[in-house]
PDB file of C-alpha atoms in Angstrom:
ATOM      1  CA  UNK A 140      86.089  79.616 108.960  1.00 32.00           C
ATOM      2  CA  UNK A 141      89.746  80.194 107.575  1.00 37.00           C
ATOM      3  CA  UNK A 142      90.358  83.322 105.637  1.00 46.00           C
ATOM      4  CA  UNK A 143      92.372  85.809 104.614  1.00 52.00           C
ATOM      5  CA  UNK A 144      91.473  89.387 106.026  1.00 50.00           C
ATOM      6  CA  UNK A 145      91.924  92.921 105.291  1.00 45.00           C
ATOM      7  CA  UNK A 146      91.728  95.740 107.965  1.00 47.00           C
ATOM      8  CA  UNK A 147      91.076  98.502 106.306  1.00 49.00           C
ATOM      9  CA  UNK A 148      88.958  98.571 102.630  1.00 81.00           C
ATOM     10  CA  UNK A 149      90.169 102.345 101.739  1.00 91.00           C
ATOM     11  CA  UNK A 150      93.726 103.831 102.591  1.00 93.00           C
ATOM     12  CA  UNK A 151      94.502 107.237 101.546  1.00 95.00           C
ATOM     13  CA  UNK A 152      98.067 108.438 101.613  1.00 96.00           C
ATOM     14  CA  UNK A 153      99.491 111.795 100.633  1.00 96.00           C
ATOM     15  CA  UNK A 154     101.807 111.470  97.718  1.00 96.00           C
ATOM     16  CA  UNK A 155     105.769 111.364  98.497  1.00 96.00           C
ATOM     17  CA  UNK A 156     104.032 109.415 102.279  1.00 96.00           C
ATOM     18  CA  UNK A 157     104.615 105.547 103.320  1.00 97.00           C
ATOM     19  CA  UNK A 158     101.462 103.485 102.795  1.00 96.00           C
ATOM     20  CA  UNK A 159     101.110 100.118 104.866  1.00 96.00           C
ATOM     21  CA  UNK A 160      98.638  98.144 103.890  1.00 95.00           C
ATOM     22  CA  UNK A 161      97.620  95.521 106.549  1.00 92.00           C
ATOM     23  CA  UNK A 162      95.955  91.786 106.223  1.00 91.00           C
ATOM     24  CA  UNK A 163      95.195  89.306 109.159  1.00 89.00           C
ATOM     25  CA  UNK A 164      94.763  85.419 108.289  1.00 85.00           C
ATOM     26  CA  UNK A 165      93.425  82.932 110.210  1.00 77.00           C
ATOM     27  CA  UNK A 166      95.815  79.500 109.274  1.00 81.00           C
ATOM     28  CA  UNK A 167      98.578  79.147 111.407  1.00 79.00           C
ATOM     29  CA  UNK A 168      99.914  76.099 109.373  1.00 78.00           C
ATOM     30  CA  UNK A 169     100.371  78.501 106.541  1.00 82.00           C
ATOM     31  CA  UNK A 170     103.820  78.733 105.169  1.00 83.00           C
ATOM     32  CA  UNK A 171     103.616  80.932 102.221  1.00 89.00           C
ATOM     33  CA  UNK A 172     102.363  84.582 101.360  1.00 92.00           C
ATOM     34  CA  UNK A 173     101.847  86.921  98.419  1.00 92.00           C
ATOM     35  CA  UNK A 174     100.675  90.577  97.548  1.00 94.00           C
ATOM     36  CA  UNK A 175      99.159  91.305  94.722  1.00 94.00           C
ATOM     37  CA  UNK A 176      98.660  94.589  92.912  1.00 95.00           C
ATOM     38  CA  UNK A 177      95.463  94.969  91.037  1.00 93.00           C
ATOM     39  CA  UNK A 178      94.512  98.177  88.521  1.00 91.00           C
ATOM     40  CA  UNK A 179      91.816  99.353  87.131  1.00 85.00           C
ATOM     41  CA  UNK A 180      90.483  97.133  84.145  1.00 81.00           C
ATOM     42  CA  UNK A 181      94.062  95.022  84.972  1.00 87.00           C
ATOM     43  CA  UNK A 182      94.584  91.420  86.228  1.00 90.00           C
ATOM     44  CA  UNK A 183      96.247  90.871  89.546  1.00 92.00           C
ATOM     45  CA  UNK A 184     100.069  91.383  89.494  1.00 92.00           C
ATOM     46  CA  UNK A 185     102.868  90.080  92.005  1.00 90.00           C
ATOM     47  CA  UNK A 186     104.331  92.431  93.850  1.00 93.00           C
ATOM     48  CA  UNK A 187     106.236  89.992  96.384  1.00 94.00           C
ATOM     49  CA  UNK A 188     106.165  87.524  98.324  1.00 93.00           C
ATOM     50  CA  UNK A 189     107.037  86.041 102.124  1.00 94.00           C
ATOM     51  CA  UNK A 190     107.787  82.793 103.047  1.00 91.00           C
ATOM     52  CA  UNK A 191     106.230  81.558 106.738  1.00 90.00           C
ATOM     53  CA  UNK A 192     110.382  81.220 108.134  1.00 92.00           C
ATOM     54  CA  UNK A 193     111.216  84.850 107.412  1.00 95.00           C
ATOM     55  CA  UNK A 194     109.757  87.798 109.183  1.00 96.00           C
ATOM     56  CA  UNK A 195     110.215  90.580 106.712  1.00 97.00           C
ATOM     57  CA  UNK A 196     111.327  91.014 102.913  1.00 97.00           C
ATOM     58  CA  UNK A 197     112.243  93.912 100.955  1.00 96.00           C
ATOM     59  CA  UNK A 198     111.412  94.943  97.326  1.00 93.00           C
ATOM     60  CA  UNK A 199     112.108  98.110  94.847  1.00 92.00           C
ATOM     61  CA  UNK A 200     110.346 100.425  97.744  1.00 95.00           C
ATOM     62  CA  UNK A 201     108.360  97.105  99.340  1.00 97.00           C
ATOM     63  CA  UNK A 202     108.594  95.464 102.386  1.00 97.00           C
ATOM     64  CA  UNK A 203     106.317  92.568 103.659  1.00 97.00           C
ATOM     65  CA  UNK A 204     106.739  91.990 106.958  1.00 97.00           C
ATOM     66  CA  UNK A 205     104.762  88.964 108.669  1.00 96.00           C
ATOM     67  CA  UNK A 206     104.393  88.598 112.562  1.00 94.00           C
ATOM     68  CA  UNK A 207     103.453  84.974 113.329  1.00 91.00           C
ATOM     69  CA  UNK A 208     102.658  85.338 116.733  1.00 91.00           C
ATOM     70  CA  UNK A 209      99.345  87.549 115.706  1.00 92.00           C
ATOM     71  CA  UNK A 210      99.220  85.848 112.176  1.00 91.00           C
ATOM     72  CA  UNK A 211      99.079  89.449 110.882  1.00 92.00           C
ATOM     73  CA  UNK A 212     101.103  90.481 107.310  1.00 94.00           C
ATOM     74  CA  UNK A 213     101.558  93.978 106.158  1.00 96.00           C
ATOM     75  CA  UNK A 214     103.010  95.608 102.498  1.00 97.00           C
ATOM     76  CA  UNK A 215     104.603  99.075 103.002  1.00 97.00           C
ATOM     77  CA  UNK A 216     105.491 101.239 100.385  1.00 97.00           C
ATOM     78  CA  UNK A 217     107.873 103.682 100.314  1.00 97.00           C
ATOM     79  CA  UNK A 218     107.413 107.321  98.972  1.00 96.00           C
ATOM     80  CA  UNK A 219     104.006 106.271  97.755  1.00 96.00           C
ATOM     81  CA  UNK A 220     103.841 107.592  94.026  1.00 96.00           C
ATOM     82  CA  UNK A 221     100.301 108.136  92.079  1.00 95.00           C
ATOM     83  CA  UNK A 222     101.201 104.742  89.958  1.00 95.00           C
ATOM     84  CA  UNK A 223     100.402 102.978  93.364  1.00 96.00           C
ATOM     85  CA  UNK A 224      97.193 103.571  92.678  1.00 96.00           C
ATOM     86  CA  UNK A 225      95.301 100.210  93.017  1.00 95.00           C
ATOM     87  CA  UNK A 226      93.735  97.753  94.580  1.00 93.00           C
ATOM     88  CA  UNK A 227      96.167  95.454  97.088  1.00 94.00           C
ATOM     89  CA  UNK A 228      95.198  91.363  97.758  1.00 92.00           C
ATOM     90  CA  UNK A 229      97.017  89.853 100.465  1.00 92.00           C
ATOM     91  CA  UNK A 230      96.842  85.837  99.299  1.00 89.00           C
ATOM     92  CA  UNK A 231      97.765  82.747 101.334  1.00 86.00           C
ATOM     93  CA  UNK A 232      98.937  79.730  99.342  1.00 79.00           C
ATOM     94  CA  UNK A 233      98.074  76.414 100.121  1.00 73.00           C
ATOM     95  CA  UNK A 234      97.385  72.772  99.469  1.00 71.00           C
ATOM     96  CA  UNK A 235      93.663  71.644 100.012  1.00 69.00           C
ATOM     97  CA  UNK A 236      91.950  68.434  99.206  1.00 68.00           C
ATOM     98  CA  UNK A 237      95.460  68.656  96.395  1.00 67.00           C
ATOM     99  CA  UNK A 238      94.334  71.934  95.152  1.00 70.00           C
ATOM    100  CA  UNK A 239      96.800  74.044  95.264  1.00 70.00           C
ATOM    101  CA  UNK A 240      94.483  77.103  96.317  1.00 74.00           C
ATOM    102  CA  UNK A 241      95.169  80.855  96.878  1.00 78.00           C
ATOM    103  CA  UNK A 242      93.089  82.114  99.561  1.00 82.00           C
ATOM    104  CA  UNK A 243      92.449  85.900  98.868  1.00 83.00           C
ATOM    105  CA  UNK A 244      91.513  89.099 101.011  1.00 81.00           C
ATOM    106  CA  UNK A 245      88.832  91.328  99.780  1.00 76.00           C
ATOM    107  CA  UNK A 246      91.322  93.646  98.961  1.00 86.00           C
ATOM    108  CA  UNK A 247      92.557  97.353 100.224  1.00 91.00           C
ATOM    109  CA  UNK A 248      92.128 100.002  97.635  1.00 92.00           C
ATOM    110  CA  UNK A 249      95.111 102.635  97.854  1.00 95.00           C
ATOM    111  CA  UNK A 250      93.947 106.452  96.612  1.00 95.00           C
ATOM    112  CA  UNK A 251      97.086 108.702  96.459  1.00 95.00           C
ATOM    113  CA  UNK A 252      96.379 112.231  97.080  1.00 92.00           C
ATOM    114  CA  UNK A 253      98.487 114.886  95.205  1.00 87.00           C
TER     115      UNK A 253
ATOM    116  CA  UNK B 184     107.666  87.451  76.969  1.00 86.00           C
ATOM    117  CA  UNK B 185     106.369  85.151  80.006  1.00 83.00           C
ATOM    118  CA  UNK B 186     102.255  85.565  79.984  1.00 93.00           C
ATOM    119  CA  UNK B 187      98.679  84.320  80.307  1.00 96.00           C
ATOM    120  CA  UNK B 188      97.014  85.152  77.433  1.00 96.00           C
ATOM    121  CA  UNK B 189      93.119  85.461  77.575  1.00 97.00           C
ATOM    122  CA  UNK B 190      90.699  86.402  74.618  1.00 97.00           C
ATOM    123  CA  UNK B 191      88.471  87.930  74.467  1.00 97.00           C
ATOM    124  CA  UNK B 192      89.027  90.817  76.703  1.00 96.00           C
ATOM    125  CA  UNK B 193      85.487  91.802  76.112  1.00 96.00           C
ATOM    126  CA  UNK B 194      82.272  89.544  75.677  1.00 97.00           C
ATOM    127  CA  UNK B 195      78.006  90.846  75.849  1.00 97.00           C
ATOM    128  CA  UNK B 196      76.165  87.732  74.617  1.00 96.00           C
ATOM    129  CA  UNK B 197      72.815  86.477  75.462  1.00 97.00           C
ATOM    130  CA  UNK B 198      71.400  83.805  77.747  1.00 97.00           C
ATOM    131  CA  UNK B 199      71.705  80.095  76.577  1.00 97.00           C
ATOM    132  CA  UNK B 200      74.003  81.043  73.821  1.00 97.00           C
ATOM    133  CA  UNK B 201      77.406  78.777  74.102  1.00 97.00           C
ATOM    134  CA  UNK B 202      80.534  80.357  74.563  1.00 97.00           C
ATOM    135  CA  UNK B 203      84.036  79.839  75.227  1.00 98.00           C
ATOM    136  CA  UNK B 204      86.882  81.982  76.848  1.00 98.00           C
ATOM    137  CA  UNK B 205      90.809  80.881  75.986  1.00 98.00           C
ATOM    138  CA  UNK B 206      93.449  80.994  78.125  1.00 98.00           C
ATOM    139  CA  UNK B 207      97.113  80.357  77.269  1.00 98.00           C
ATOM    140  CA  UNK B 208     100.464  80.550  78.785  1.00 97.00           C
ATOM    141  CA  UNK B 209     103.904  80.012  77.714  1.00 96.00           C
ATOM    142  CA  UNK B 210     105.155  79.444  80.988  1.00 94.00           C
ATOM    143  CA  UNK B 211     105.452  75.498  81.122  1.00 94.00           C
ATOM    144  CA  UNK B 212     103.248  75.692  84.329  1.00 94.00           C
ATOM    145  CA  UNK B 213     101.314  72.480  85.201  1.00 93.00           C
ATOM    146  CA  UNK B 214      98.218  74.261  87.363  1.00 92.00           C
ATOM    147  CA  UNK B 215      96.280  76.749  85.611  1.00 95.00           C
ATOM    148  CA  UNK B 216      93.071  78.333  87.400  1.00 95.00           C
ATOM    149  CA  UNK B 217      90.008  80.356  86.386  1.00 97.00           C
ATOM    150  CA  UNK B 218      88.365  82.844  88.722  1.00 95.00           C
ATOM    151  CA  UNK B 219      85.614  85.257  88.239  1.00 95.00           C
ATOM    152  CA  UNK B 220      85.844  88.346  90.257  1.00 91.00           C
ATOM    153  CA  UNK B 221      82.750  90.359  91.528  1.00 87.00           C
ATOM    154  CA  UNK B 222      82.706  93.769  93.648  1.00 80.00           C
ATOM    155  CA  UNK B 223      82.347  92.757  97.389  1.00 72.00           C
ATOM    156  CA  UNK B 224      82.919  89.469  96.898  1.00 74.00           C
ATOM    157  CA  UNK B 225      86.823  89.132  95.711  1.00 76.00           C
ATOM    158  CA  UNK B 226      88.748  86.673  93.740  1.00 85.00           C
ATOM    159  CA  UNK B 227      86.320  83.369  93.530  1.00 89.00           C
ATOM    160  CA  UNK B 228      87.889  79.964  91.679  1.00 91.00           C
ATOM    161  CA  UNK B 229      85.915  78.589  89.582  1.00 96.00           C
ATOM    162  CA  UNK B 230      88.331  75.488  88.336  1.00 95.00           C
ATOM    163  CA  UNK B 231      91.401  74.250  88.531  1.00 93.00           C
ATOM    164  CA  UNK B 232      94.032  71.931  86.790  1.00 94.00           C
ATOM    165  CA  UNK B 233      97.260  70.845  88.197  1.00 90.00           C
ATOM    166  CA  UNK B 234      98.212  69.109  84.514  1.00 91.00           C
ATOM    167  CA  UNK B 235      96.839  67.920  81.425  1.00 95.00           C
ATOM    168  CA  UNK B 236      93.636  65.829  81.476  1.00 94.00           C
ATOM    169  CA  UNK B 237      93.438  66.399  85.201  1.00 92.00           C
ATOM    170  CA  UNK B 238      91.054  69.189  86.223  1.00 95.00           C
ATOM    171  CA  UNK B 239      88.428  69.933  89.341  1.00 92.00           C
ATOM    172  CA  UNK B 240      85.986  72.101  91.108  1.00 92.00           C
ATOM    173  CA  UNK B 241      86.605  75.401  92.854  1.00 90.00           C
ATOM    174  CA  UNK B 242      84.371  76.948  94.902  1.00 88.00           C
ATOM    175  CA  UNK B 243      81.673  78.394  92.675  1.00 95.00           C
ATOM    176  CA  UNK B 244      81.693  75.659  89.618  1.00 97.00           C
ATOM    177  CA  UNK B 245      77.995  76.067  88.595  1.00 97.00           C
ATOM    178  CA  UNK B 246      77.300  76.668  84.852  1.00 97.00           C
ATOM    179  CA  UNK B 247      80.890  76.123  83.796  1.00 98.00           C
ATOM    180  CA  UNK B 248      82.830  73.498  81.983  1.00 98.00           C
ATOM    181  CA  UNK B 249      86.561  73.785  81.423  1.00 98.00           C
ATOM    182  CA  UNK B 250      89.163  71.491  79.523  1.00 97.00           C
ATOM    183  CA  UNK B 251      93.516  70.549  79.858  1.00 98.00           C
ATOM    184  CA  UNK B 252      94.045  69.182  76.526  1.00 97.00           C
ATOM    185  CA  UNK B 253      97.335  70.276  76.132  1.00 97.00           C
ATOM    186  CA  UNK B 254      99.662  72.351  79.031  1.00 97.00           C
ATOM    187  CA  UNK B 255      99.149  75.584  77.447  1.00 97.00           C
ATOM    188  CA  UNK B 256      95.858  75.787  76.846  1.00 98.00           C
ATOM    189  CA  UNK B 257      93.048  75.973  79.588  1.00 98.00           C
ATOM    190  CA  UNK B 258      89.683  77.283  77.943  1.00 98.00           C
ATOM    191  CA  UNK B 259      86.176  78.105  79.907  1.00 98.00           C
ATOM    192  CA  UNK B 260      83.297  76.989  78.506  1.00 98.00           C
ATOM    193  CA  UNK B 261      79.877  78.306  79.468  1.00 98.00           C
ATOM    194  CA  UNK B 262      76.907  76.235  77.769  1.00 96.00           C
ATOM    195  CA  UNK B 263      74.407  78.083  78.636  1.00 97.00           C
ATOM    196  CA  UNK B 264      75.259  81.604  80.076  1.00 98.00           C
ATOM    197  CA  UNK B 265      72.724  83.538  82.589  1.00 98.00           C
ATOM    198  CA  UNK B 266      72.832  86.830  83.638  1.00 97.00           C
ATOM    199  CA  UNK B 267      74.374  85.759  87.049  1.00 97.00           C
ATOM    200  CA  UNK B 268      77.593  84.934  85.102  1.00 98.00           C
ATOM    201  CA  UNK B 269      78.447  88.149  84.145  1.00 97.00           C
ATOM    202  CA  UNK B 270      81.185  88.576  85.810  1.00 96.00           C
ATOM    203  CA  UNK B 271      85.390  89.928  85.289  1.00 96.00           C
ATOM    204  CA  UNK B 272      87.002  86.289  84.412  1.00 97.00           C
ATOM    205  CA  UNK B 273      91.126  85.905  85.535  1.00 97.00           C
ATOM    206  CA  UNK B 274      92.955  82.832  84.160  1.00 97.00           C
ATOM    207  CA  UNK B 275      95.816  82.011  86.358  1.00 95.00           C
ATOM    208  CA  UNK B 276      99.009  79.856  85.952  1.00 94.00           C
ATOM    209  CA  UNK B 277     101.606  78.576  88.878  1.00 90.00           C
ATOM    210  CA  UNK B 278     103.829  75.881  89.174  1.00 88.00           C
ATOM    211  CA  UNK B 279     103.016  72.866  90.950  1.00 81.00           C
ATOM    212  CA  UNK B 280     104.635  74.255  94.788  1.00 72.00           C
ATOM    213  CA  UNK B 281     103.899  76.404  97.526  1.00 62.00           C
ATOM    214  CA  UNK B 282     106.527  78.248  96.745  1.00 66.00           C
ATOM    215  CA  UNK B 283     105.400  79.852  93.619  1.00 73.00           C
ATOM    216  CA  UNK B 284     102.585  82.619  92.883  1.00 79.00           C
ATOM    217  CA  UNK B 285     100.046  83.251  90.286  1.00 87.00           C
ATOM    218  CA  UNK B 286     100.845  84.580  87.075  1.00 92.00           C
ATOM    219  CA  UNK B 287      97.464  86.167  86.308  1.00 94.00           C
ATOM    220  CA  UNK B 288      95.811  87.139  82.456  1.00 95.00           C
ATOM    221  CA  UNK B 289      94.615  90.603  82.090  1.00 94.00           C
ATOM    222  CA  UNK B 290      91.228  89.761  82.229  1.00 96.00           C
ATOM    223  CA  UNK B 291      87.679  88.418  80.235  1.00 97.00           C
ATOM    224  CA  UNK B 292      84.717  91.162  81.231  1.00 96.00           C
ATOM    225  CA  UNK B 293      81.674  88.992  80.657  1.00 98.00           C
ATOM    226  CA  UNK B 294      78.360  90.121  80.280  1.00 97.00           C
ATOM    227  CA  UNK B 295      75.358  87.646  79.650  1.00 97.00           C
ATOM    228  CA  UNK B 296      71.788  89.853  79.018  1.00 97.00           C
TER     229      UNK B 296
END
């Protein structure tokens, strides 16, 4: 079936270190992509997003890039801080059967060690 | 302040008894979302709306009842909880586009005994 996929469930990254996070999806008729940011006890938050005719896009210390070809999206952060900390959802948006769904990863859970 | 407002953040009730979790956002979005989230298996959606009086089935729909009376307002009802529903419950808000993500609420942790 379609999905949204993550590589890895656990990435550990020295502080002051880049962290990339990687997801694989399955939809090439997708055209829009988000990461989320999820703490503990928090509801997801947006960290940024990617639209299917740009290949990379840069935050405050994010970058998403998305390759196409392998239908493969990765978040890096830069000078990975302890307030990284979380739990990172790739999402998909789409419209099916009008529902304009998110389809979700299981998730990547980023531990910063001092 | 642009939000999703849920209450409450915390719930324990018991089986059968009726309850209802409130959602609210002052965002003027037209879809609003419920999802419960449960370790290993992500971010499930329970229902949707894309605008008052218009609402319909996610994936996992069983056991809940929801309502669009107005645009803010997008409140989960269960009528009969079970232990299977306890659960961490997200209300979500978006525009109607592609082009827009999820504004999510910080959260209902549910527990039915």
């Amino acid at each position: 079936g379609e999905s949204v996929g993550l590589h890895l469930p656990t990435l550990s990254v020295q502080e002051g270190d880049n962290s990339i996070i990687n997801c694989a999806y399955s939809n090439s008729a997708s055209d829009y992509f988000i990461w989320y940011k999820q703490e503990s006890g928090k509801g997801p938050q947006f960290i940024i997003d990617i639209r299917s005719n740009m290949d990379k896009r840069q935050g405050q210390r994010v970058t998403v890039l998305l390759n196409k070809t392998v239908k493969h999206l990765s978040l890096q952060i830069a000078a990975t801080q302890p307030g990284d900390s979380a739990v990172y959802f790739c999402a998909e948006k789409r419209v099916m059967d009008s529902n304009y769904q998110l389809i979700w990863g299981a998730g990547t859970k980023l531990i910063i060690k001092p | 302040e642009a939000q999703v407002t849920q209450n409450p953040r915390y719930l324990i009730t018991v089986t059968g008894k009726k309850l209802t979790v409130t959602c609210s956002q002052n965002m003027n979005h037209e879809y609003m979302s419920w999802y419960r989230q449960d370790p290993g298996l992500g971010l499930r959606q329970i229902y949707y709306s894309m605008n008052v009086e218009v609402t319909d089935k996610g994936d996992v729909p069983e056991g809940y009842k929801v309502s669009r009376k107005e645009k803010r307002n997008f409140p989960l009802i269960l009528e009969s909880p079970s232990p299977n529903q306890t659960s961490l419950y997200f209300c979500a808000s978006s525009f109607i586009s592609t082009n827009y993500g999820y504004t999510f609420g910080s959260g209902t942790r549910l527990t039915v005994v």
